[in-house]
mmCIF file of C-alpha atoms and ligand atoms in Angstrom:
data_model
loop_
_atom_site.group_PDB
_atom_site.id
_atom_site.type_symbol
_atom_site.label_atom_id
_atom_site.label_comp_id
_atom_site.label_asym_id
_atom_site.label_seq_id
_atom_site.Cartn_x
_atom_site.Cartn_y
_atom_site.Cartn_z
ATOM 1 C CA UNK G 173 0.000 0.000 0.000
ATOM 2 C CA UNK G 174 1.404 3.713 -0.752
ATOM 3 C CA UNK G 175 2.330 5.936 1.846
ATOM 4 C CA UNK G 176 0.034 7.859 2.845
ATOM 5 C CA UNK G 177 1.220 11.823 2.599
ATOM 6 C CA UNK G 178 1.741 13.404 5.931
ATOM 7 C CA UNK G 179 -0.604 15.945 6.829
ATOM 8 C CA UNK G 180 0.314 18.440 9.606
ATOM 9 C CA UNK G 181 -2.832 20.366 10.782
ATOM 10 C CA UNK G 182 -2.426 23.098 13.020
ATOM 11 C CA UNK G 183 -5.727 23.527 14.829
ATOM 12 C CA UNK G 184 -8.396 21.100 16.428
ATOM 13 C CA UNK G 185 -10.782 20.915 13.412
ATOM 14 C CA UNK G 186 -14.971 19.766 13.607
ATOM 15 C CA UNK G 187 -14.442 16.019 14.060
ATOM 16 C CA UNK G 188 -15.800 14.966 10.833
ATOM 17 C CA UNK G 189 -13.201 17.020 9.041
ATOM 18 C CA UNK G 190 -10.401 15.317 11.082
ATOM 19 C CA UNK G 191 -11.997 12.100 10.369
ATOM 20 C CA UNK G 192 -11.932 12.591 6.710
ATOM 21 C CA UNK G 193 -8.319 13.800 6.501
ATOM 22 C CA UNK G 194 -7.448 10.476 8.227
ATOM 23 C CA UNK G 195 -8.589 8.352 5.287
ATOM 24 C CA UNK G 196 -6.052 10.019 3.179
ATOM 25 C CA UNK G 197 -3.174 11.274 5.280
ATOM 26 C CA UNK G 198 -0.807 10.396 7.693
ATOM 27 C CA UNK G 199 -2.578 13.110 9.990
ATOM 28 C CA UNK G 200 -0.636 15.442 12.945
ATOM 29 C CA UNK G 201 -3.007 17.318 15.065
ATOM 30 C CA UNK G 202 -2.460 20.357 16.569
ATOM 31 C CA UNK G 203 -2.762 21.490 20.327
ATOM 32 C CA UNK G 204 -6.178 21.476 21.904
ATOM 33 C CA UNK G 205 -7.764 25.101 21.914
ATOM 34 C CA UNK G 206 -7.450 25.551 25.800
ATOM 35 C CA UNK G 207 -3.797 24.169 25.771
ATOM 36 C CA UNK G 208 -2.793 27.706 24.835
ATOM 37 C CA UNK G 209 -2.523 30.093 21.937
ATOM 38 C CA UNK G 210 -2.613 28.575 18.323
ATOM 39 C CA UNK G 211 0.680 27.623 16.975
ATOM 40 C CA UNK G 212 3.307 30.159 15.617
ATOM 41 C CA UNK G 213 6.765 31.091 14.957
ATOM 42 C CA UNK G 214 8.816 28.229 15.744
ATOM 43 C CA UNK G 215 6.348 25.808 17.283
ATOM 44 C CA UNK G 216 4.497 25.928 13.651
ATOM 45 C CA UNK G 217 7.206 25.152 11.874
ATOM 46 C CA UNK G 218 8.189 21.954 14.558
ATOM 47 C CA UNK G 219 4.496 21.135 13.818
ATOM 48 C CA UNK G 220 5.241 20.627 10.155
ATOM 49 C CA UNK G 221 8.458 19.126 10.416
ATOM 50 C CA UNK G 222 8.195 16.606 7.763
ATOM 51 C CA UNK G 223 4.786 17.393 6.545
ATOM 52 C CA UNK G 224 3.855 17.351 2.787
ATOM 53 C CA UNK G 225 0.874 19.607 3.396
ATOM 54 C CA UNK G 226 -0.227 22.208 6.208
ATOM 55 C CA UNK G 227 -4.041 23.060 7.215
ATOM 56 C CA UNK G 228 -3.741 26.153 9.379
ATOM 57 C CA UNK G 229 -6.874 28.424 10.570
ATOM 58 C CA UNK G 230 -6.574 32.185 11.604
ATOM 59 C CA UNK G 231 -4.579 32.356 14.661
ATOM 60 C CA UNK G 232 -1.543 30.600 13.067
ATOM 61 C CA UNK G 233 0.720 33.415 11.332
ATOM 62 C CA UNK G 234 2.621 31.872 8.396
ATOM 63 C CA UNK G 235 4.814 34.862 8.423
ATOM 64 C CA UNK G 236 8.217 35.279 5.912
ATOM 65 C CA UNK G 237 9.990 33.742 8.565
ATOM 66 C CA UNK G 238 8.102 30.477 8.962
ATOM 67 C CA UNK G 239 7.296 30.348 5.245
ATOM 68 C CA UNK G 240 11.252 30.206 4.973
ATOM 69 C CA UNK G 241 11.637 27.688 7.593
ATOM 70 C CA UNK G 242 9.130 24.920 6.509
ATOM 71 C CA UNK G 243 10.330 21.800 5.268
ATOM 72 C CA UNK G 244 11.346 21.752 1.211
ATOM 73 C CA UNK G 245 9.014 18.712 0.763
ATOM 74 C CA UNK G 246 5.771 20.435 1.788
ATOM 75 C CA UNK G 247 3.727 21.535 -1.047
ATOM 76 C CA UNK G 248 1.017 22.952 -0.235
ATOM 77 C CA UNK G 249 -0.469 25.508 2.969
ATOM 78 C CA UNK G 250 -4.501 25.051 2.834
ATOM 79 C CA UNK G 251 -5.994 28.068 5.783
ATOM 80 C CA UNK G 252 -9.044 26.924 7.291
ATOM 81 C CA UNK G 253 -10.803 30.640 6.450
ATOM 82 C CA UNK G 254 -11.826 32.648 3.324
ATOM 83 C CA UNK G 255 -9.800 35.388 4.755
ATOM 84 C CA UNK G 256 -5.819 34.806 4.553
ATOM 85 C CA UNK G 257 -4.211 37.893 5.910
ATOM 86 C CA UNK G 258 -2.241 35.398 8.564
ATOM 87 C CA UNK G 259 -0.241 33.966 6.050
ATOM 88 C CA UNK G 260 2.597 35.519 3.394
ATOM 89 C CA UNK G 261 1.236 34.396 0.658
ATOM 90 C CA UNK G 262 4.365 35.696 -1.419
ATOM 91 C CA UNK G 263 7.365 34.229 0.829
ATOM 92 C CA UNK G 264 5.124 30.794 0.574
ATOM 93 C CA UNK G 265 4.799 30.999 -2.849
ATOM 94 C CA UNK G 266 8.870 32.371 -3.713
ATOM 95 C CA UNK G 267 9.190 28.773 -1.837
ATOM 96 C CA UNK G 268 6.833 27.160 -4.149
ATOM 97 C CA UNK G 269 4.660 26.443 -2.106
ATOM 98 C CA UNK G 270 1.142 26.806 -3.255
ATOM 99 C CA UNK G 271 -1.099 28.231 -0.565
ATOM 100 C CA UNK G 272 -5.423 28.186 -0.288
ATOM 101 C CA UNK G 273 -8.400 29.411 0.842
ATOM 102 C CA UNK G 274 -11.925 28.395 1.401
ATOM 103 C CA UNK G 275 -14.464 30.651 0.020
ATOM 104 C CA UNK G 276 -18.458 30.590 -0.802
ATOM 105 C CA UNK G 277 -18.967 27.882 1.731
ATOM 106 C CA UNK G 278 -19.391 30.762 4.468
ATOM 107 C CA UNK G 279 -21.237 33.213 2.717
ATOM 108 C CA UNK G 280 -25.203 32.249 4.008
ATOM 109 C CA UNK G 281 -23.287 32.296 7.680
ATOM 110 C CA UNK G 282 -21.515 34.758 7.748
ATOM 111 C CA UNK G 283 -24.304 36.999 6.296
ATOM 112 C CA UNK G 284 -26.306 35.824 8.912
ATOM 113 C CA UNK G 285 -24.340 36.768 11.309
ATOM 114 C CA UNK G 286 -24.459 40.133 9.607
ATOM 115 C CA UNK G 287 -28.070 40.346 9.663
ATOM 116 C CA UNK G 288 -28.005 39.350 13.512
ATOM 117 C CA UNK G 289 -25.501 42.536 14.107
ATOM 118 C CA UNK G 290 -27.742 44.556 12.453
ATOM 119 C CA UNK G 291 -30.862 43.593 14.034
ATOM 120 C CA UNK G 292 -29.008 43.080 17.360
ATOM 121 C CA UNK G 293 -27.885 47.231 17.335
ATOM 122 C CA UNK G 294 -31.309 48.498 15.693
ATOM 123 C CA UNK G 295 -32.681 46.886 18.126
ATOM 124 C CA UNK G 296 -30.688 46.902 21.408
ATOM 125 C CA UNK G 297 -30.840 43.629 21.789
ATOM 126 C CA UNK G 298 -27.691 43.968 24.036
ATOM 127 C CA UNK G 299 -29.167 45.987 26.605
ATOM 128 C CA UNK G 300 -32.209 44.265 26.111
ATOM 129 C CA UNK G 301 -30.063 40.685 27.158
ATOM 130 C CA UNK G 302 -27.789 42.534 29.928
ATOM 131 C CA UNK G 303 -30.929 43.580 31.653
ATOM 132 C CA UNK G 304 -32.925 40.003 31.297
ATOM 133 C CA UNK G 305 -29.318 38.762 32.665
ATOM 134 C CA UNK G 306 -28.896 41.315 35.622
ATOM 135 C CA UNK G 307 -32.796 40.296 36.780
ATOM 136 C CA UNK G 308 -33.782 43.834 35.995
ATOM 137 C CA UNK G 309 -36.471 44.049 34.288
ATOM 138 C CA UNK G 310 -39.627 45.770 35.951
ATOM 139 C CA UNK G 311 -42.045 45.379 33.116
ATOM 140 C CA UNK G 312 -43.449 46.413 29.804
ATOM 141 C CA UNK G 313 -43.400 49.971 29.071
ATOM 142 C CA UNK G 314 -44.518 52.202 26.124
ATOM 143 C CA UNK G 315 -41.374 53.809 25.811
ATOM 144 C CA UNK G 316 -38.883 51.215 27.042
ATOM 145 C CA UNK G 317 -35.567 50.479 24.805
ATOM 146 C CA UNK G 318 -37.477 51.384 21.754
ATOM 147 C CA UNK G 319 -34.935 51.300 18.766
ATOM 148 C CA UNK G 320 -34.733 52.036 15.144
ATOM 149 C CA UNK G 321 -37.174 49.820 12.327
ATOM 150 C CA UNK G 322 -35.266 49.159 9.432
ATOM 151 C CA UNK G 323 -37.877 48.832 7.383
ATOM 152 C CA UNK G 324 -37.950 51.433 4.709
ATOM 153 C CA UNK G 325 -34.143 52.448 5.520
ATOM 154 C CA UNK G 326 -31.111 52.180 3.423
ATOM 155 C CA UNK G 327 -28.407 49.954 4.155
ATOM 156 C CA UNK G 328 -24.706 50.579 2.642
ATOM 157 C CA UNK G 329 -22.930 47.869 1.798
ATOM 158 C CA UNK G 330 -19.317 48.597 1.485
ATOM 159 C CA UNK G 331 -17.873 45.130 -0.633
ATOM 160 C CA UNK G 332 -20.318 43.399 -2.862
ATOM 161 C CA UNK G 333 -18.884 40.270 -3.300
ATOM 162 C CA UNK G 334 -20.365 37.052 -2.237
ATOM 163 C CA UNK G 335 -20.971 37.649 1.594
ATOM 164 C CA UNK G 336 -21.774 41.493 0.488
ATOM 165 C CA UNK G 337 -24.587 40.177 -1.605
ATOM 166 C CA UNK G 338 -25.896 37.548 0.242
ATOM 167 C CA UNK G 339 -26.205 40.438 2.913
ATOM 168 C CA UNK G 340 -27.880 42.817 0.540
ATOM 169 C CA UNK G 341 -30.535 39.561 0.010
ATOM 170 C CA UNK G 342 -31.108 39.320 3.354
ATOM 171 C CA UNK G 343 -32.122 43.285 4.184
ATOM 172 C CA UNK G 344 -34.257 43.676 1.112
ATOM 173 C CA UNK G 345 -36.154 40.866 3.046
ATOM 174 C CA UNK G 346 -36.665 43.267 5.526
ATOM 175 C CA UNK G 347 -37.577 45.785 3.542
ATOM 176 C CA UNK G 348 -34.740 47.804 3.179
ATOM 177 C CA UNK G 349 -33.291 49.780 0.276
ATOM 178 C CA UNK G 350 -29.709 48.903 -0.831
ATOM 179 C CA UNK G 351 -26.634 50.872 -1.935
ATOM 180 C CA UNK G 352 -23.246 50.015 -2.074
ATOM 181 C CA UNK G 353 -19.299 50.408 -2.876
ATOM 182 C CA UNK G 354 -17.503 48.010 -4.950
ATOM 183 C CA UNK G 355 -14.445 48.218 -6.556
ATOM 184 C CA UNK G 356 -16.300 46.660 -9.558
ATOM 185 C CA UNK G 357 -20.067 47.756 -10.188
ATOM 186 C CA UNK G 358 -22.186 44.490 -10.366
ATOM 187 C CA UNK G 359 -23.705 43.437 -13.882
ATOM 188 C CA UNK G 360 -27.183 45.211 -13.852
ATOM 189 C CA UNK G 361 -28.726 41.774 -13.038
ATOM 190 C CA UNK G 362 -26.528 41.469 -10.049
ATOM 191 C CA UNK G 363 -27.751 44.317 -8.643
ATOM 192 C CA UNK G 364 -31.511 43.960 -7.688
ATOM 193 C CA UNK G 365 -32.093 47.404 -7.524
ATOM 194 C CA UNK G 366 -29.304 48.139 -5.447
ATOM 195 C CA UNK G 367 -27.586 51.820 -6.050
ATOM 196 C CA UNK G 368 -23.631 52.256 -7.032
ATOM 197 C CA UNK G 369 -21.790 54.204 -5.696
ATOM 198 C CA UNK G 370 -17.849 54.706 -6.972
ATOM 199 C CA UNK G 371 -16.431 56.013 -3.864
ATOM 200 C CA UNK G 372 -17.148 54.985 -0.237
ATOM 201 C CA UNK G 373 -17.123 58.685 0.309
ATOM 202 C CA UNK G 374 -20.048 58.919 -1.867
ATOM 203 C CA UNK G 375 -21.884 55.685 -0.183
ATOM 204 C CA UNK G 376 -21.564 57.136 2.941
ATOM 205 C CA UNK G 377 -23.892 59.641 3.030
ATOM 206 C CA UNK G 378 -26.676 57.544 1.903
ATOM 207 C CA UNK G 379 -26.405 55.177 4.784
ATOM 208 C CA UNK G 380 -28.796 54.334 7.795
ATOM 209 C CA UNK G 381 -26.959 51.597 8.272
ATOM 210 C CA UNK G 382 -23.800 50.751 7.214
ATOM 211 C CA UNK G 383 -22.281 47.166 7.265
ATOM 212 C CA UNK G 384 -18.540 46.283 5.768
ATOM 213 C CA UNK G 385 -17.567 43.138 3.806
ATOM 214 C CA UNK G 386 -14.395 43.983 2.034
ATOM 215 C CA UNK G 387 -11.142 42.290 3.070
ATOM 216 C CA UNK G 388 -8.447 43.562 5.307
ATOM 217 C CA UNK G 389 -5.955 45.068 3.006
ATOM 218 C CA UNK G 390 -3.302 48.070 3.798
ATOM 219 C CA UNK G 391 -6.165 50.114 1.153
ATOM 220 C CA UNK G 392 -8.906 49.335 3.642
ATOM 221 C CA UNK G 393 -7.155 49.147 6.762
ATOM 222 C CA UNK G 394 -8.612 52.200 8.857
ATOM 223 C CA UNK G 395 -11.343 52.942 6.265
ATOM 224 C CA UNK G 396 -13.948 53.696 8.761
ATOM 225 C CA UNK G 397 -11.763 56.486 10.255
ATOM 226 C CA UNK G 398 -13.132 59.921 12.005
ATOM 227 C CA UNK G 399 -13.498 61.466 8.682
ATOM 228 C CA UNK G 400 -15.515 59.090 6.852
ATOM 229 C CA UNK G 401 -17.683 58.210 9.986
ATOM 230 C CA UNK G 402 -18.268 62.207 9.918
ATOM 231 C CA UNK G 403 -19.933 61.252 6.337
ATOM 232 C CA UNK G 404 -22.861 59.354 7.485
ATOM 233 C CA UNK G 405 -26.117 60.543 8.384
ATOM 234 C CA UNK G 406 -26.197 61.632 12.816
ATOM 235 C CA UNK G 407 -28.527 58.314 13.911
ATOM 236 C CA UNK G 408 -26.692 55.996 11.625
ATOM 237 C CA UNK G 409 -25.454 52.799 12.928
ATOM 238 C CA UNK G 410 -22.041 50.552 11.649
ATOM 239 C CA UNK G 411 -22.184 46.763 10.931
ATOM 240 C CA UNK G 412 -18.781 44.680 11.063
ATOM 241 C CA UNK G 413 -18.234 41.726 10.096
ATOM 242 C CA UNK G 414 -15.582 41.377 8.004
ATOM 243 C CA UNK G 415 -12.665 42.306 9.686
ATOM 244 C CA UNK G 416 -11.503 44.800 12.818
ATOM 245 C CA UNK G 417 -8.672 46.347 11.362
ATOM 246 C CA UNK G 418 -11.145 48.159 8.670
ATOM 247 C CA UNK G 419 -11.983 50.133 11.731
ATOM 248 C CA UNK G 420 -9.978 52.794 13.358
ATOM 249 C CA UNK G 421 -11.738 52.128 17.000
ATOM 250 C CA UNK G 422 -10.961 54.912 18.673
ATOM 251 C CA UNK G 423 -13.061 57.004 16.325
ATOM 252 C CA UNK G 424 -16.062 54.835 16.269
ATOM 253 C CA UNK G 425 -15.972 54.541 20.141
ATOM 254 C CA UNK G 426 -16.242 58.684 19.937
ATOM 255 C CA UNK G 427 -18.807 58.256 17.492
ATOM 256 C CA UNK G 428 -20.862 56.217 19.118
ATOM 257 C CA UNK G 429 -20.305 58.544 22.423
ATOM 258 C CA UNK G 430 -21.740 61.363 20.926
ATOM 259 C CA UNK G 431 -24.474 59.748 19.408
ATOM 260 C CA UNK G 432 -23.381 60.475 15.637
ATOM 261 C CA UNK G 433 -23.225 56.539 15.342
ATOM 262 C CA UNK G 434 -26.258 55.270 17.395
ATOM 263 C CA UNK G 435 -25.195 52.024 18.174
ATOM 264 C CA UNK G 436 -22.615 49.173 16.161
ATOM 265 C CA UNK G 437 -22.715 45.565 15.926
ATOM 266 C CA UNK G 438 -19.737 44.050 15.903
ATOM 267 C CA UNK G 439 -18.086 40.465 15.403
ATOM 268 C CA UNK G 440 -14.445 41.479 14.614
ATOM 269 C CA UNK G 441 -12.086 43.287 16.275
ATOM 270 C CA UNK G 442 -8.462 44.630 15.432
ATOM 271 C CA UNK G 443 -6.200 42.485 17.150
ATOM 272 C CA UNK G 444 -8.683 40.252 18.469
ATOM 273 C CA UNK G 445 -9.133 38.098 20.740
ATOM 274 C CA UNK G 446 -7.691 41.475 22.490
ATOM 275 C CA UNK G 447 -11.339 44.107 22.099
ATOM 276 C CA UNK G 448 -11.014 47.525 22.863
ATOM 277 C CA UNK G 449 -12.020 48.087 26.355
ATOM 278 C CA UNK G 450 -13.988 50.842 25.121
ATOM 279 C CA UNK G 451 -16.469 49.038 23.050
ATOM 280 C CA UNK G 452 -17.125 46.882 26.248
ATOM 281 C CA UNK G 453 -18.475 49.937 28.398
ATOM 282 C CA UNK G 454 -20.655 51.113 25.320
ATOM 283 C CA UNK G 455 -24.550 49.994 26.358
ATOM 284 C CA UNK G 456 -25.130 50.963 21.979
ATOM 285 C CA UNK G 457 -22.585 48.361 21.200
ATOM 286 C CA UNK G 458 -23.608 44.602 20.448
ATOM 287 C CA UNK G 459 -20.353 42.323 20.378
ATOM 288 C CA UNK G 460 -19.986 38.720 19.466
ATOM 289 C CA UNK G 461 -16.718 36.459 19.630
ATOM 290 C CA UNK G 462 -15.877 36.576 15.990
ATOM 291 C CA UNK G 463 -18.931 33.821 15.275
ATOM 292 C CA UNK G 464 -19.505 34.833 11.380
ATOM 293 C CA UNK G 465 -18.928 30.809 10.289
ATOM 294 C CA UNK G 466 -19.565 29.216 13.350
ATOM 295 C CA UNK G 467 -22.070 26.677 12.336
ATOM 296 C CA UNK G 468 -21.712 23.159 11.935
ATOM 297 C CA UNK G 469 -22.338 23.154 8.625
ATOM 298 C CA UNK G 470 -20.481 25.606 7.709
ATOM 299 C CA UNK G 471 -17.352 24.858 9.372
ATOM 300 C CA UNK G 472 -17.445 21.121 8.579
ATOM 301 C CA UNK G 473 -18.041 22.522 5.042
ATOM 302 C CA UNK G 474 -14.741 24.987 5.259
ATOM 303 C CA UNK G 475 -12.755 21.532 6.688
ATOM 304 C CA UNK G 476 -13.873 20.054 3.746
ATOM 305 C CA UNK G 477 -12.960 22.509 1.095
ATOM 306 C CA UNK G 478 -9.583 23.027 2.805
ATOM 307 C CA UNK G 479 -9.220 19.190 2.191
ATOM 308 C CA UNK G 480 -10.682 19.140 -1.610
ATOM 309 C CA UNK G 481 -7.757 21.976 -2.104
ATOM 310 C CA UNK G 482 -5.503 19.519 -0.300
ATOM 311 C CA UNK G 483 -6.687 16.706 -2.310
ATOM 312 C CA UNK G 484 -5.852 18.436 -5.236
ATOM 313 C CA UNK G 485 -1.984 19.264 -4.575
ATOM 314 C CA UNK G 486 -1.109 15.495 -2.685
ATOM 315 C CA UNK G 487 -3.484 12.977 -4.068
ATOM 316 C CA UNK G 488 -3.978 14.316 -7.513
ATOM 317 C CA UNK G 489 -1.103 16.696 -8.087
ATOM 318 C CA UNK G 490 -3.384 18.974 -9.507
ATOM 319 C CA UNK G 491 -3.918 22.813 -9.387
ATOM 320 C CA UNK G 492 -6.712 23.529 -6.125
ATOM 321 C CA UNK G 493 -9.584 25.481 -7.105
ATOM 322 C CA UNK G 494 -9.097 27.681 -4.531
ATOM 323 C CA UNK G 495 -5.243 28.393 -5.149
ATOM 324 C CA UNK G 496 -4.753 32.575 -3.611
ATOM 325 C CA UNK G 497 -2.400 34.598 -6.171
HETATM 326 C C1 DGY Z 793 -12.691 33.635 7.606
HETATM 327 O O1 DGY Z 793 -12.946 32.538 7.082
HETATM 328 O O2 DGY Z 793 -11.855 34.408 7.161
HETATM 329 C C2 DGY Z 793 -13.484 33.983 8.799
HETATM 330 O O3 DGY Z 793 -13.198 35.189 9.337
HETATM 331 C C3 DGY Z 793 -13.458 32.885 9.834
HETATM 332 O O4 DGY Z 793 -14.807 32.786 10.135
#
């Protein structure tokens, strides 16, 4: 029988996932999640000492330095994620070393999620949840905790790709009106409606509600800063889920102090798990643990597109549909 190719995988992965990359590889698990922080630096590269392929997740920097260090037979880096702003995708690939992603398979969740941010600071669901918590509540009132409808309001979409779009789906179901920023304008039947615009600056303006979809990039990184938050309507509130470092938090937490952002639901944060203590004291705030993909199916789908890319390189030695640069 052939040897099976050795497959170093960073992170604990859904158990069907790990299960699957058994048939097929000669499998190293990472660390447990509570035995500490996710493998990096030199404890990666011991990880894949040996290894003809490497499944890594966010938390596990591939940086130039690692990407120098891994061994010359391994082939292939597959990252658990759509986003890949952990690894150096050019040092892997000056090694030869082709490196991949998993997208579509968390667009419905991670829109969700979207959708749940937005409801969750229209609504003030968090206050509503930190007062059913605390034991606090005295009753119904006519004027208690009343929010903002959505219905009838405009929602800015800032990135229209997949997740962007499956967003823009999800608040026309609520009876919202959409405009956007892409670098790209959709085809006219990709747009449903939905209103260009060809600079953020222009988007902003327009915006109830504003939620953000576009990667991390040094281009976006900041682009919600004091002076573009200063562009959107007093009342207005900011979705994130995408990525923190697209916001500049210490101008959104003084936005959301004075009341020119009413309230922001977030799932990302820059430098998370680390969340600016600020955001935490906010009551207009509504803050979940990076959850976009977090459902079975989705993440047992991500495992298994990491593996199809896998497949690809070591079984097959074929180009990966999902092969970044
Ligand atoms: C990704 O895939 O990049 C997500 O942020 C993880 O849910």
């Amino acid at each position: 029988m052939a040897t099976k190719p050795v497959l170093a995988i960073a992170r604990r992965l859904p158990e069907a996932v790990e299960r699957r990359a058994r048939q097929d590889y000669a499998v190293r698990l990472g660390p447990d999640d509570d035995a500490g922080p996710p493998l990096s630096g030199d404890a990666l590269v011991a990880h894949a000492r040996g290894a003809d392929g490497l499944l890594v997740a966010p938390g596990n920097a591939v940086t130039a330095e690692v990407a120098a260090a891994l061994p010359a037979r391994l082939r292939v880096i597959a990252t658990f994620s759509v986003g890949f702003e952990h690894i150096d995708v050019t040092a892997a690939r000056a090694r030869g070393i082709t490196v991949t992603n998993t997208p579509d398979v968390l667009t419905d969740a991670t829109a969700d999620i979207a959708l749940l941010c937005m409801l969750g600071a229209t609504r003030r669901a968090g206050e509503g949840e930190a007062l059913m918590r605390a034991g606090a509540w005295t009753g119904w009132t006519p004027t208690h905790l009343m929010g903002v409808q959505v219905t009838g309001k405009r929602l800015g979409i800032v990135g229209m790709g997949r997740i962007g779009q499956a967003m823009a789906h999800r608040a026309r179901a609520v009876g919202m009106a959409i405009h956007y920023h892409n670098r790209r304008r959709l085809p006219p039947g990709q747009e449903h409606g939905a209103v260009f615009h060809d600079t953020v600056e222009s988007l902003l303006p327009c915006c109830d509600v504003v939620s953000l979809h576009c990667p991390a990039t040094p281009e976006t990184t900041g682009l919600m800063n004091a002076a573009r938050l200063a562009l959107l309507p007093r009342g207005a509130v900011l979705v994130n889920t995408a990525r923190g470092a697209l916001v500049d938090d210490e101008a959104l937490i003084a936005a959301l102090k004075s009341g020119h952002v009413a309230a922001a639901g977030l799932d990302v944060y820059a430098g998370e798990p680390t969340v600016h203590p600020g955001y935490r004291a906010l009551p207009n705030t509504v803050l979940l643990p990076h959850l976009g993909s977090a459902t079975v199916e989705t993440r047992t789908a991500m495992g298994f597109r990491a593996l199809d890319n896998l497949d690809s390189v070591l079984l097959r030695g074929e180009s990966p549909v999902d092969a970044i640069g």
